[in-house]
PDB file of C-alpha atoms in Angstrom:
ATOM      1  CA  MET A   1     -42.527  43.470 -19.764  1.00 76.00           C
ATOM      2  CA  THR A   2     -45.410  41.882 -21.645  1.00 91.00           C
ATOM      3  CA  GLY A   3     -47.629  39.115 -20.311  1.00 91.00           C
ATOM      4  CA  VAL A   4     -46.103  36.480 -22.616  1.00 93.00           C
ATOM      5  CA  ALA A   5     -42.546  37.390 -21.619  1.00 92.00           C
ATOM      6  CA  LEU A   6     -43.499  37.328 -17.944  1.00 93.00           C
ATOM      7  CA  THR A   7     -45.148  33.925 -18.387  1.00 94.00           C
ATOM      8  CA  ILE A   8     -42.062  32.529 -20.144  1.00 94.00           C
ATOM      9  CA  TRP A   9     -39.855  33.964 -17.411  1.00 94.00           C
ATOM     10  CA  ILE A  10     -41.963  32.422 -14.620  1.00 94.00           C
ATOM     11  CA  VAL A  11     -42.145  29.024 -16.375  1.00 94.00           C
ATOM     12  CA  THR A  12     -38.366  29.037 -16.881  1.00 93.00           C
ATOM     13  CA  LEU A  13     -37.761  29.893 -13.230  1.00 94.00           C
ATOM     14  CA  LEU A  14     -40.160  27.159 -12.099  1.00 94.00           C
ATOM     15  CA  ILE A  15     -38.387  24.600 -14.314  1.00 93.00           C
ATOM     16  CA  VAL A  16     -35.048  25.686 -12.872  1.00 92.00           C
ATOM     17  CA  VAL A  17     -36.316  25.520  -9.289  1.00 93.00           C
ATOM     18  CA  VAL A  18     -38.334  22.311  -9.626  1.00 94.00           C
ATOM     19  CA  VAL A  19     -36.135  20.265 -11.997  1.00 94.00           C
ATOM     20  CA  ILE A  20     -32.618  21.566 -12.471  1.00 95.00           C
ATOM     21  CA  VAL A  21     -31.745  22.561  -8.898  1.00 95.00           C
ATOM     22  CA  PRO A  22     -32.784  19.195  -7.346  1.00 95.00           C
ATOM     23  CA  VAL A  23     -30.962  17.271 -10.081  1.00 96.00           C
ATOM     24  CA  ALA A  24     -27.847  19.403  -9.569  1.00 96.00           C
ATOM     25  CA  LEU A  25     -28.027  18.931  -5.798  1.00 96.00           C
ATOM     26  CA  SER A  26     -28.432  15.163  -6.225  1.00 97.00           C
ATOM     27  CA  LEU A  27     -25.434  14.956  -8.560  1.00 97.00           C
ATOM     28  CA  LEU A  28     -23.321  17.116  -6.259  1.00 97.00           C
ATOM     29  CA  SER A  29     -24.293  14.948  -3.300  1.00 98.00           C
ATOM     30  CA  ARG A  30     -23.267  11.801  -5.181  1.00 98.00           C
ATOM     31  CA  ALA A  31     -19.973  13.411  -6.187  1.00 98.00           C
ATOM     32  CA  LEU A  32     -19.296  14.445  -2.579  1.00 98.00           C
ATOM     33  CA  ASN A  33     -20.046  10.925  -1.306  1.00 98.00           C
ATOM     34  CA  ALA A  34     -17.728   9.426  -3.929  1.00 98.00           C
ATOM     35  CA  ALA A  35     -14.959  11.887  -3.015  1.00 98.00           C
ATOM     36  CA  GLN A  36     -15.319  11.028   0.674  1.00 98.00           C
ATOM     37  CA  ALA A  37     -15.177   7.295  -0.126  1.00 98.00           C
ATOM     38  CA  ILE A  38     -12.020   7.850  -2.164  1.00 98.00           C
ATOM     39  CA  GLU A  39     -10.511   9.778   0.734  1.00 98.00           C
ATOM     40  CA  ARG A  40     -11.299   6.898   3.127  1.00 97.00           C
ATOM     41  CA  TYR A  41      -9.795   4.358   0.705  1.00 97.00           C
ATOM     42  CA  LEU A  42      -6.644   6.463   0.362  1.00 97.00           C
ATOM     43  CA  ALA A  43      -6.321   6.694   4.145  1.00 97.00           C
ATOM     44  CA  ASP A  44      -6.597   2.897   4.365  1.00 96.00           C
ATOM     45  CA  MET A  45      -3.996   2.511   1.614  1.00 96.00           C
ATOM     46  CA  LEU A  46      -1.647   4.893   3.424  1.00 96.00           C
ATOM     47  CA  GLU A  47      -2.001   2.938   6.653  1.00 95.00           C
ATOM     48  CA  ALA A  48      -1.324  -0.348   4.860  1.00 94.00           C
ATOM     49  CA  GLY A  49       1.646   1.174   3.028  1.00 92.00           C
ATOM     50  CA  VAL A  50       3.200   2.353   6.285  1.00 92.00           C
ATOM     51  CA  LYS A  51       2.829  -1.158   7.718  1.00 92.00           C
ATOM     52  CA  ILE A  52       4.396  -2.694   4.604  1.00 91.00           C
ATOM     53  CA  VAL A  53       7.374  -0.332   4.891  1.00 88.00           C
ATOM     54  CA  GLY A  54       7.762  -1.376   8.509  1.00 85.00           C
ATOM     55  CA  HIS A  55       7.875  -5.028   7.502  1.00 84.00           C
ATOM     56  CA  THR A  56      10.349  -4.518   4.669  1.00 85.00           C
ATOM     57  CA  GLU A  57      12.912  -2.437   6.575  1.00 83.00           C
ATOM     58  CA  ALA A  58      14.935  -5.606   7.289  1.00 82.00           C
ATOM     59  CA  VAL A  59      15.503  -6.422   3.593  1.00 83.00           C
ATOM     60  CA  PRO A  60      18.789  -4.453   3.313  1.00 85.00           C
ATOM     61  CA  ALA A  61      20.059  -6.153   6.482  1.00 84.00           C
ATOM     62  CA  LEU A  62      19.151  -9.505   4.960  1.00 85.00           C
ATOM     63  CA  ASP A  63      21.159  -8.598   1.853  1.00 85.00           C
ATOM     64  CA  ASP A  64      24.140  -7.833   4.088  1.00 86.00           C
ATOM     65  CA  THR A  65      23.685 -11.150   5.895  1.00 86.00           C
ATOM     66  CA  LEU A  66      23.601 -13.065   2.619  1.00 86.00           C
ATOM     67  CA  ALA A  67      26.731 -11.284   1.381  1.00 85.00           C
ATOM     68  CA  THR A  68      28.538 -12.107   4.628  1.00 85.00           C
ATOM     69  CA  ALA A  69      27.403 -15.729   4.456  1.00 82.00           C
ATOM     70  CA  GLY A  70      28.710 -15.976   0.903  1.00 83.00           C
ATOM     71  CA  ALA A  71      32.066 -14.620   2.009  1.00 85.00           C
ATOM     72  CA  MET A  72      32.200 -17.159   4.846  1.00 86.00           C
ATOM     73  CA  GLY A  73      31.936 -20.142   2.486  1.00 83.00           C
ATOM     74  CA  PRO A  74      35.692 -20.632   1.960  1.00 86.00           C
ATOM     75  CA  VAL A  75      36.342 -20.134   5.676  1.00 84.00           C
ATOM     76  CA  ALA A  76      33.770 -22.797   6.532  1.00 83.00           C
ATOM     77  CA  GLU A  77      35.369 -25.202   4.057  1.00 86.00           C
ATOM     78  CA  ALA A  78      38.798 -24.623   5.624  1.00 85.00           C
ATOM     79  CA  ILE A  79      37.391 -25.192   9.092  1.00 87.00           C
ATOM     80  CA  GLU A  80      35.678 -28.378   7.926  1.00 85.00           C
ATOM     81  CA  ALA A  81      38.919 -29.667   6.380  1.00 83.00           C
ATOM     82  CA  LYS A  82      40.922 -28.958   9.538  1.00 84.00           C
ATOM     83  CA  THR A  83      38.329 -30.513  11.849  1.00 87.00           C
ATOM     84  CA  GLY A  84      38.244 -33.520   9.544  1.00 82.00           C
ATOM     85  CA  ALA A  85      42.022 -33.866   9.920  1.00 84.00           C
ATOM     86  CA  VAL A  86      41.734 -33.545  13.701  1.00 84.00           C
ATOM     87  CA  ALA A  87      38.937 -36.133  13.745  1.00 83.00           C
ATOM     88  CA  ALA A  88      41.053 -38.550  11.687  1.00 85.00           C
ATOM     89  CA  LEU A  89      44.041 -38.045  14.022  1.00 85.00           C
ATOM     90  CA  LEU A  90      41.910 -38.636  17.108  1.00 86.00           C
ATOM     91  CA  SER A  91      40.367 -41.690  15.497  1.00 85.00           C
ATOM     92  CA  GLU A  92      43.811 -43.135  14.788  1.00 85.00           C
ATOM     93  CA  ARG A  93      44.956 -42.460  18.349  1.00 84.00           C
ATOM     94  CA  ALA A  94      41.820 -44.091  19.718  1.00 84.00           C
ATOM     95  CA  LYS A  95      42.497 -47.232  17.657  1.00 86.00           C
ATOM     96  CA  GLU A  96      46.125 -47.364  18.815  1.00 81.00           C
ATOM     97  CA  GLY A  97      45.438 -46.867  22.249  1.00 66.00           C
TER      98      GLY A  97
END
């Protein structure tokens, strides 16, 4: 190997060691920190999602309750009509008696 080739080889290695390796390590460190932050955010989102699911488990039961309440409407009207008739009868008896 000639002196010029050896000099070029040494200069190239020095540039790699002094410039490229530290820049690569810095970029890899930043990428690792960003990946760890994303992992923490995803863990927080998972925890919040589990809590939301826990709070929304009653929604199907509420749908059943609303359906039952809708079906009870005619029954409630019939009860109201009959109690109104009983109230009128008792009112008449109270006036007579």
